[in-house]
mmCIF file of C-alpha atoms in Angstrom:
data_model
loop_
_atom_site.group_PDB
_atom_site.id
_atom_site.type_symbol
_atom_site.label_atom_id
_atom_site.label_comp_id
_atom_site.label_asym_id
_atom_site.label_seq_id
_atom_site.Cartn_x
_atom_site.Cartn_y
_atom_site.Cartn_z
ATOM 1 C CA MET I 1 48.446 14.863 -30.158
ATOM 2 C CA THR I 2 45.350 12.626 -30.888
ATOM 3 C CA PRO I 3 42.978 11.805 -28.105
ATOM 4 C CA GLU I 4 44.685 8.184 -27.973
ATOM 5 C CA GLU I 5 48.236 9.383 -28.119
ATOM 6 C CA ALA I 6 46.986 11.475 -24.956
ATOM 7 C CA ASP I 7 45.412 8.383 -23.519
ATOM 8 C CA PHE I 8 48.631 6.569 -23.986
ATOM 9 C CA MET I 9 50.731 9.259 -22.784
ATOM 10 C CA ARG I 10 48.635 9.244 -19.347
ATOM 11 C CA LEU I 11 48.692 5.393 -19.201
ATOM 12 C CA LEU I 12 52.584 5.635 -19.318
ATOM 13 C CA GLU I 13 52.772 8.577 -16.712
ATOM 14 C CA ALA I 14 50.735 6.501 -14.543
ATOM 15 C CA GLU I 15 52.964 3.387 -14.837
ATOM 16 C CA LEU I 16 56.133 5.356 -14.171
ATOM 17 C CA TYR I 17 54.353 6.666 -11.030
ATOM 18 C CA LYS I 18 53.810 2.889 -9.994
ATOM 19 C CA PHE I 19 57.183 2.151 -10.980
ATOM 20 C CA ASN I 20 58.826 5.191 -8.707
ATOM 21 C CA SER I 21 56.509 4.604 -5.857
ATOM 22 C CA PHE I 22 57.062 0.824 -5.472
ATOM 23 C CA PHE I 23 61.203 1.868 -5.968
ATOM 24 C CA ALA I 24 61.043 4.716 -3.384
ATOM 25 C CA GLU I 25 59.447 2.476 -0.836
ATOM 26 C CA LYS I 26 61.728 -0.483 -0.890
ATOM 27 C CA GLU I 27 65.068 1.825 -1.269
ATOM 28 C CA GLU I 28 63.660 3.817 1.815
ATOM 29 C CA ASP I 29 63.111 0.325 3.589
ATOM 30 C CA PHE I 30 66.775 -0.613 2.812
ATOM 31 C CA MET I 31 68.180 2.888 3.790
ATOM 32 C CA VAL I 32 66.391 2.882 6.963
ATOM 33 C CA LEU I 33 67.686 -0.911 7.708
ATOM 34 C CA ILE I 34 71.258 0.067 6.954
ATOM 35 C CA GLY I 35 71.178 3.118 8.866
ATOM 36 C CA CYS I 36 69.871 1.579 11.914
ATOM 37 C CA ARG I 37 72.765 1.407 14.359
ATOM 38 C CA ALA I 38 70.817 -1.194 16.484
ATOM 39 C CA VAL I 39 70.847 -3.530 13.499
ATOM 40 C CA GLU I 40 74.549 -3.148 12.943
ATOM 41 C CA GLN I 41 75.415 -3.388 16.641
ATOM 42 C CA GLU I 42 73.298 -6.524 16.695
ATOM 43 C CA LEU I 43 74.722 -8.441 13.961
ATOM 44 C CA GLN I 44 78.481 -7.147 15.254
ATOM 45 C CA ASP I 45 77.191 -8.619 18.843
ATOM 46 C CA ARG I 46 75.745 -11.965 16.841
ATOM 47 C CA VAL I 47 79.258 -12.272 15.305
ATOM 48 C CA ALA I 48 81.538 -11.955 18.275
ATOM 49 C CA ARG I 49 79.266 -14.204 20.501
ATOM 50 C CA ALA I 50 79.428 -16.677 17.619
ATOM 51 C CA ALA I 51 83.240 -16.421 17.278
ATOM 52 C CA ALA I 52 83.808 -16.651 21.113
ATOM 53 C CA ARG I 53 81.965 -19.934 21.421
ATOM 54 C CA GLU I 54 83.227 -20.949 18.204
ATOM 55 C CA SER I 55 79.506 -21.463 16.965
ATOM 56 C CA LYS I 56 79.522 -22.069 13.251
ATOM 57 C CA GLU I 57 75.729 -22.349 13.436
ATOM 58 C CA GLU I 58 75.601 -18.800 14.707
ATOM 59 C CA LEU I 59 77.867 -17.570 12.255
ATOM 60 C CA MET I 60 76.169 -19.132 9.429
ATOM 61 C CA ARG I 61 72.792 -17.296 10.686
ATOM 62 C CA VAL I 62 74.227 -14.118 10.646
ATOM 63 C CA ARG I 63 75.742 -14.827 7.119
ATOM 64 C CA LYS I 64 72.160 -15.744 6.098
ATOM 65 C CA VAL I 65 70.824 -12.343 7.121
ATOM 66 C CA ILE I 66 73.478 -10.471 5.120
ATOM 67 C CA VAL I 67 73.207 -12.596 2.099
ATOM 68 C CA ASP I 68 69.173 -12.246 2.230
ATOM 69 C CA PHE I 69 69.512 -8.665 2.365
ATOM 70 C CA HIS I 70 71.798 -8.415 -0.441
ATOM 71 C CA GLY I 71 69.575 -10.578 -2.513
ATOM 72 C CA GLU I 72 66.861 -8.488 -1.674
ATOM 73 C CA MET I 73 68.729 -5.571 -3.021
ATOM 74 C CA VAL I 74 69.809 -7.206 -6.097
ATOM 75 C CA LEU I 75 66.090 -8.127 -6.904
ATOM 76 C CA LEU I 76 65.155 -4.645 -6.755
ATOM 77 C CA GLU I 77 68.171 -3.702 -9.279
ATOM 78 C CA ASN I 78 66.457 -6.247 -11.772
ATOM 79 C CA TYR I 79 63.082 -4.853 -10.972
ATOM 80 C CA SER I 80 64.336 -1.667 -12.383
ATOM 81 C CA ALA I 81 66.201 -3.151 -15.384
ATOM 82 C CA LEU I 82 63.262 -5.154 -16.037
ATOM 83 C CA ASN I 83 60.949 -1.943 -16.103
ATOM 84 C CA TYR I 84 63.324 0.010 -18.069
ATOM 85 C CA THR I 85 63.596 -2.896 -20.856
ATOM 86 C CA GLY I 86 59.925 -3.358 -20.911
ATOM 87 C CA LEU I 87 58.763 0.549 -21.229
ATOM 88 C CA VAL I 88 61.746 0.858 -24.178
ATOM 89 C CA LYS I 89 60.184 -1.912 -26.162
ATOM 90 C CA ILE I 90 56.443 -0.665 -25.530
ATOM 91 C CA LEU I 91 57.568 2.884 -27.100
ATOM 92 C CA LYS I 92 59.617 1.284 -29.962
ATOM 93 C CA LYS I 93 56.595 -0.848 -31.008
ATOM 94 C CA TYR I 94 54.353 2.192 -30.573
ATOM 95 C CA ASP I 95 56.732 4.397 -32.563
ATOM 96 C CA LYS I 96 56.743 1.885 -35.374
ATOM 97 C CA ARG I 97 52.924 0.940 -35.585
ATOM 98 C CA THR I 98 51.973 4.572 -35.294
ATOM 99 C CA GLY I 99 54.743 6.503 -36.692
ATOM 100 C CA ALA I 100 55.028 8.782 -33.921
ATOM 101 C CA LEU I 101 58.613 9.799 -32.396
ATOM 102 C CA ILE I 102 58.014 9.708 -28.941
ATOM 103 C CA ARG I 103 60.369 7.052 -27.629
ATOM 104 C CA LEU I 104 63.330 9.245 -27.508
ATOM 105 C CA PRO I 105 62.328 12.353 -25.592
ATOM 106 C CA LEU I 106 60.295 9.768 -23.056
ATOM 107 C CA ILE I 107 63.424 7.444 -22.688
ATOM 108 C CA GLN I 108 65.529 10.545 -21.638
ATOM 109 C CA LYS I 109 62.377 11.527 -19.201
ATOM 110 C CA VAL I 110 63.096 7.877 -17.979
ATOM 111 C CA LEU I 111 66.468 7.943 -17.352
ATOM 112 C CA GLN I 112 66.101 10.650 -14.546
ATOM 113 C CA GLN I 113 63.259 8.783 -12.866
ATOM 114 C CA PRO I 114 63.809 7.429 -9.311
ATOM 115 C CA PHE I 115 63.562 3.802 -10.071
ATOM 116 C CA PHE I 116 65.977 3.991 -12.745
ATOM 117 C CA THR I 117 68.846 5.915 -10.938
ATOM 118 C CA THR I 118 70.015 3.060 -8.595
ATOM 119 C CA ASP I 119 72.871 5.055 -6.910
ATOM 120 C CA LEU I 120 71.990 4.338 -3.244
ATOM 121 C CA LEU I 121 72.123 0.753 -4.273
#
């Protein structure tokens, strides 16, 4: 492996680390929020109070909280897909320009990375 290839591989590893760190942090935030009984109980209480008072405004606020949370989860999934697509394109171009064949082994490695495996979301 040439020094340039080694530098390229180090750069890719650093970027993968950034992807994974960001994704893991956000995923953990979501899991803490989902697992928080107090949040769940608060939403249930707000829905019950709104239904008892027939308060459409309160129901809309609860709905907005849920929709916003779902939207943030979708954005995180899109972040993962975008990073994967960008990485594949970079590797394809690298292989094409250098004649190296590093794309397939690296893609197999990427498929095992936390930012790509969005099972919890």
